[in-house]
Short mmCIF file of C-alpha atoms in Angstrom, two decimals:
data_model
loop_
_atom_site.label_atom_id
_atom_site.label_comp_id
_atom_site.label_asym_id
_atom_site.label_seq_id
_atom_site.Cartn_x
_atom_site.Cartn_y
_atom_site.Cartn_z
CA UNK A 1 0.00 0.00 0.00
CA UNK A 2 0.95 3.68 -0.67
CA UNK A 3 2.17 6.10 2.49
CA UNK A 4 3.26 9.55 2.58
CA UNK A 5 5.63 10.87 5.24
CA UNK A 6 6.53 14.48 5.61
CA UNK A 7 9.08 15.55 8.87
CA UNK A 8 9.53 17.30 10.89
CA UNK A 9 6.06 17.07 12.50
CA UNK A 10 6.71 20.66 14.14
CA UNK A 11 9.48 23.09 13.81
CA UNK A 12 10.04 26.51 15.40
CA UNK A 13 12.81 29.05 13.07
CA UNK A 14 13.42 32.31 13.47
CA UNK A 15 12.61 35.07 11.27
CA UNK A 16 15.15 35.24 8.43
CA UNK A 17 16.27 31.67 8.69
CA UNK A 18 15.97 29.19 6.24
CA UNK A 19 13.97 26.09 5.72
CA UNK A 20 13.46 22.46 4.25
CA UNK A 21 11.04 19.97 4.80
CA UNK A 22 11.02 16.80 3.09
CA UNK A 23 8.04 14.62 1.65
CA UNK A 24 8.65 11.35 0.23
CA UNK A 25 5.95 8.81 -1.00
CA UNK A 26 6.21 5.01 -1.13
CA UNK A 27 4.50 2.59 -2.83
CA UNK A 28 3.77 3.79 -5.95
CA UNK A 29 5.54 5.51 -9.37
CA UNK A 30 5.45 8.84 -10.88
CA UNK A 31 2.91 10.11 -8.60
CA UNK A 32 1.77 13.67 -8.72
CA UNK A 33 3.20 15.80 -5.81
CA UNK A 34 1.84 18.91 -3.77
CA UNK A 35 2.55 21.18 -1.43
CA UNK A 36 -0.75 22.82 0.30
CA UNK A 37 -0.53 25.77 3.48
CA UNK A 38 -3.27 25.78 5.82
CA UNK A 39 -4.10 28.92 8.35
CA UNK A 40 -5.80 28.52 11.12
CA UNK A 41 -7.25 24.87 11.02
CA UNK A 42 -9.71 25.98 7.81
CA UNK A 43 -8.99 26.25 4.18
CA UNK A 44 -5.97 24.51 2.07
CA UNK A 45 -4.06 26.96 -0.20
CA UNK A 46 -2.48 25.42 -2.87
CA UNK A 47 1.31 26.30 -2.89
CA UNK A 48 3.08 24.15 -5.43
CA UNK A 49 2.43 20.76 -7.38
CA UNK A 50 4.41 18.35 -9.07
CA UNK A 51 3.45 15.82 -12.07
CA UNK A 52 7.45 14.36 -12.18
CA UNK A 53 10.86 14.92 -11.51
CA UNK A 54 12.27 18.58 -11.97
CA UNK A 55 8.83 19.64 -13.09
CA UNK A 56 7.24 22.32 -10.50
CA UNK A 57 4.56 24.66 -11.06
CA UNK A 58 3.68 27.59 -9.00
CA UNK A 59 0.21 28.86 -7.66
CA UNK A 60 0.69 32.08 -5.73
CA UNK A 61 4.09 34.05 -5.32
CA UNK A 62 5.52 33.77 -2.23
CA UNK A 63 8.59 33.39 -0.26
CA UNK A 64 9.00 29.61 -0.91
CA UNK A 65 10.11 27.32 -3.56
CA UNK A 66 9.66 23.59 -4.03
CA UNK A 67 11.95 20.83 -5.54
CA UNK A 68 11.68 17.68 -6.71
CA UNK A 69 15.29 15.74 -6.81
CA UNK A 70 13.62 12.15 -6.67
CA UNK A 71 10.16 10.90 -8.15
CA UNK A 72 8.99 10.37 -4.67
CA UNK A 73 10.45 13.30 -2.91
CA UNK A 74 9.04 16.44 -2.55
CA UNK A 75 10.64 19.13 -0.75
CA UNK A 76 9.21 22.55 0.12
CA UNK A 77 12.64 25.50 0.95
CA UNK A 78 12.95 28.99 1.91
CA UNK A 79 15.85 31.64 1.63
CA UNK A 80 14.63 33.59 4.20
CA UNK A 81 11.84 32.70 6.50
CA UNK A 82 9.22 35.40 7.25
CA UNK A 83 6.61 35.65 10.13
CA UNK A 84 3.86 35.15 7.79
CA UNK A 85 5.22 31.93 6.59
CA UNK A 86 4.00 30.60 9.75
CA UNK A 87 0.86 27.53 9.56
CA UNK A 88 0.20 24.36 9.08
CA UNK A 89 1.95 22.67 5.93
CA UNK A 90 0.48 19.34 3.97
CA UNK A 91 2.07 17.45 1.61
CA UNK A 92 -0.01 15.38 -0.85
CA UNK A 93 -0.24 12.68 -3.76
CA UNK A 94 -2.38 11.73 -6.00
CA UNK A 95 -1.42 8.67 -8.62
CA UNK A 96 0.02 9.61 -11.89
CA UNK A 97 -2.20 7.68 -14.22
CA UNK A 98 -5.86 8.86 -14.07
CA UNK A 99 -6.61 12.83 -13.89
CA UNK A 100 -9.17 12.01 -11.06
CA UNK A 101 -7.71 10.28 -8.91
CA UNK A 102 -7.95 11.86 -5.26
CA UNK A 103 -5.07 13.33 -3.26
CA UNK A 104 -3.96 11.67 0.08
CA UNK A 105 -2.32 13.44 2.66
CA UNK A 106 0.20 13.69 5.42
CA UNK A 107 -0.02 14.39 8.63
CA UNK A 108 1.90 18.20 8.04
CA UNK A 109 4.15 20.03 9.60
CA UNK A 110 3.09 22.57 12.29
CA UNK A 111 5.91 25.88 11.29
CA UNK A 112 6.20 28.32 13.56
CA UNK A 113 7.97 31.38 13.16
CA UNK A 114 9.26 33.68 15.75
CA UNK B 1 -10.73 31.79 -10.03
CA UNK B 2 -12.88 28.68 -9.25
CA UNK B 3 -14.93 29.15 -5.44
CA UNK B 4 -16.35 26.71 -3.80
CA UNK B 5 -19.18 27.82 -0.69
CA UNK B 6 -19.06 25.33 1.84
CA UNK B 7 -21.91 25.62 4.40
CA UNK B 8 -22.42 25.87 7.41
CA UNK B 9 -19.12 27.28 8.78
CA UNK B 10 -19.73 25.13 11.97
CA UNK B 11 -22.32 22.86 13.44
CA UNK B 12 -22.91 22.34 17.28
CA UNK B 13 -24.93 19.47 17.44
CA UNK B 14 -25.75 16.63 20.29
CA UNK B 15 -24.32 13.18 20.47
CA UNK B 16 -26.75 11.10 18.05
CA UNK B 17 -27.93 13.93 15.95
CA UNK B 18 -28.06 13.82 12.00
CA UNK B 19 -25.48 15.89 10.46
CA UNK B 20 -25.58 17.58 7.21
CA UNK B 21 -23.48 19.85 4.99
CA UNK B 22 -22.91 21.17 1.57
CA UNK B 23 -20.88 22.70 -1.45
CA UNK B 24 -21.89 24.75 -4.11
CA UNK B 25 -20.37 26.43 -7.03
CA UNK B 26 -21.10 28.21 -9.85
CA UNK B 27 -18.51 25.91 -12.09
CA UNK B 28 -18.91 22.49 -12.99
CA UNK B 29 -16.62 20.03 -11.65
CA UNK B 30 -16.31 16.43 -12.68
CA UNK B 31 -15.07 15.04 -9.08
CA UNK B 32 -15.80 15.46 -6.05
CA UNK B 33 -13.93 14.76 -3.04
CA UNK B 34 -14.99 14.85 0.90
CA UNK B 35 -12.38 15.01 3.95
CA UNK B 36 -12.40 14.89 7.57
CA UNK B 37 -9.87 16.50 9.49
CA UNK B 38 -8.60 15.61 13.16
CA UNK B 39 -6.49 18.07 15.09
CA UNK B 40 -3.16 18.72 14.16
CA UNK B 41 -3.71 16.24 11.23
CA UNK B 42 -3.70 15.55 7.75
CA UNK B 43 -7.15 15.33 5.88
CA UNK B 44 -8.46 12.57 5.29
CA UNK B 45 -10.35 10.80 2.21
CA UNK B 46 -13.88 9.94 3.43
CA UNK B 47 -16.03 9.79 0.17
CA UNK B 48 -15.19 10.26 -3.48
CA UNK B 49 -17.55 10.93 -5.66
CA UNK B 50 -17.77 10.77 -10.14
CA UNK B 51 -20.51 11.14 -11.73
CA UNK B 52 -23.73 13.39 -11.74
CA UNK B 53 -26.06 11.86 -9.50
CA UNK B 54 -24.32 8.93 -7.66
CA UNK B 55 -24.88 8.52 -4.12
CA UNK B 56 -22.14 6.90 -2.04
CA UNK B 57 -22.12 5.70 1.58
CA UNK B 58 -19.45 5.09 3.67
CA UNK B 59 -20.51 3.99 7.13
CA UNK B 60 -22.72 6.04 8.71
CA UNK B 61 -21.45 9.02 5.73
CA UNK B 62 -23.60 9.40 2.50
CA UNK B 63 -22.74 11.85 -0.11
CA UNK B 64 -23.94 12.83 -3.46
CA UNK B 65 -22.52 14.13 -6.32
CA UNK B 66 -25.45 16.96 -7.50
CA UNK B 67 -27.00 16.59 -10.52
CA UNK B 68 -26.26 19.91 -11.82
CA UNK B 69 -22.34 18.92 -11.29
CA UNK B 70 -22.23 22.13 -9.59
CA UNK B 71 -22.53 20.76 -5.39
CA UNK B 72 -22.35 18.29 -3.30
CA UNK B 73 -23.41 17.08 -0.07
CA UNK B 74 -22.58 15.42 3.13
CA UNK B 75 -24.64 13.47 5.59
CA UNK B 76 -23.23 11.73 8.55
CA UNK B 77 -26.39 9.98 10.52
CA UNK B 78 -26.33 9.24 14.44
CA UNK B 79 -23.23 11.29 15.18
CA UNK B 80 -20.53 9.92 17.61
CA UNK B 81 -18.12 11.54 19.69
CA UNK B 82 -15.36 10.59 17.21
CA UNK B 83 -17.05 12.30 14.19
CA UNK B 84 -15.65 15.96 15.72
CA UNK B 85 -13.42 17.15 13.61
CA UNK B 86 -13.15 19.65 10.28
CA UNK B 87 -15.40 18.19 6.80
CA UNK B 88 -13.70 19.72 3.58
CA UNK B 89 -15.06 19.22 0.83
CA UNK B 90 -13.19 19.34 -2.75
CA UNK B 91 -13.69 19.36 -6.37
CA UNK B 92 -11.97 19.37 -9.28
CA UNK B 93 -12.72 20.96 -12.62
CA UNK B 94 -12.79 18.96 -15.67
CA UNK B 95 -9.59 17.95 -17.34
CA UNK B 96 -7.69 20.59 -13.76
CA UNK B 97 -4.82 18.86 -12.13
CA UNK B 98 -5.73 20.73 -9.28
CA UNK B 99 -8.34 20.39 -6.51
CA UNK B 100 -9.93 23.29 -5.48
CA UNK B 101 -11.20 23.27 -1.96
CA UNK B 102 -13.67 24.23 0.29
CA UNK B 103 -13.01 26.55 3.72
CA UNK B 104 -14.02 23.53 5.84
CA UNK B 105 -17.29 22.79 8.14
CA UNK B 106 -16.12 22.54 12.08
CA UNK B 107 -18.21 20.05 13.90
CA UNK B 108 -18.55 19.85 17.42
CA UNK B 109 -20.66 17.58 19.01
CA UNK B 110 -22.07 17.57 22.68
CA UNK B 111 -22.17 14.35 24.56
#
């Protein structure tokens, strides 16, 4: 069966510092890849998606970037934190083959900025 | 861009109580997707739903997929503690990789 892990679960960074967290998928090939911020407990904003390796596409500017080294890794940066980069961040997948297929998610990563 | 009105906002309801809950738009969408969400969690699939019209159950959930293609709904009958949580709903546009989502219905429930 497929899982999705991000890490860290929760991470505290001060302002101006940078970032990484990682989401890898197993279980599958070639999946499609996103990366989703969610204020407050309500709403998912979509940040970045992924349909394969090296291919990112971005939905609102912002202060972060995503990469994709590996077809199962997803990995959401930033230069220079801000405090408004702070919430809840998701990581999903959905499987390559089938354009409605649903996403699955992980269990995020709590950021907090200071 | 595409909006989709999720309603209500929250629900305080007592232990046993049917729950509904609902998502409209004014585009058409070709899937549609419901999620619960536990604190400090991930969402998770509940119900996905195809084609115009079909009715799905999962448990004590039942959704349908509107006829119009353009909402959805949500029923969860005799609630239980363990059905607190946030219900998104989500749909996606025909032929969209993306899923556009709703802002979430917060249910509480009083024993």
């Amino acid at each position: 069966s497929q899982t999705i892990h991000q890490w860290p679960a929760t991470l505290v960074q001060p302002v101006g510092s940078p970032l990484s967290l990682e989401c890898t998928v197993e279980g599958t090939s070639n999946p499609n890849l996103y990366w989703y911020r969610q204020a407050a407990g309500r709403g998912l904003q979509l940040l970045f998606y992924s349909v394969g390796i090296g291919q990112i596409s971005s939905e609102v500017p912002q202060n972060l970037s995503a990469s994709r080294p590996q077809d199962r890794q997803f990995i959401l940066s930033s230069k220079k934190l801000l405090l408004s980069d702070s919430g809840f961040y998701l990581c999903a997948w959905s499987p390559g083959t089938g354009i409605n297929q649903p996403q699955h998610f992980g269990d995020g990563t709590r950021l907090s900025i200071l | 861009g595409q909006q989709l009105n999720q309603s209500p906002q929250s629900m305080f309801i007592q232990e046993g109580e049917d729950v509904s809950m609902n998502c409209t738009s004014s585009s058409i969408f070709n899937t549609w997707l419901w999620y619960k969400q536990d604190p400090g969690e991930g969402p998770v699939l509940l119900i996905a739903l195809y084609k115009a019209g079909e009715l799905t159950s999962n448990g004590r959930l039942t959704a349908q997929f509107g006829i119009t293609r353009k909402d959805s709904f949500l029923n969860i009958s005799a609630s239980i503690p363990s059905d607190v949580g946030i219900y998104f709903c989500a749909g996606r546009i025909q032929g969209a990789q993306k899923l556009v989502f709703g802002q979430g219905t917060r249910l509480t429930i009083n024993p």
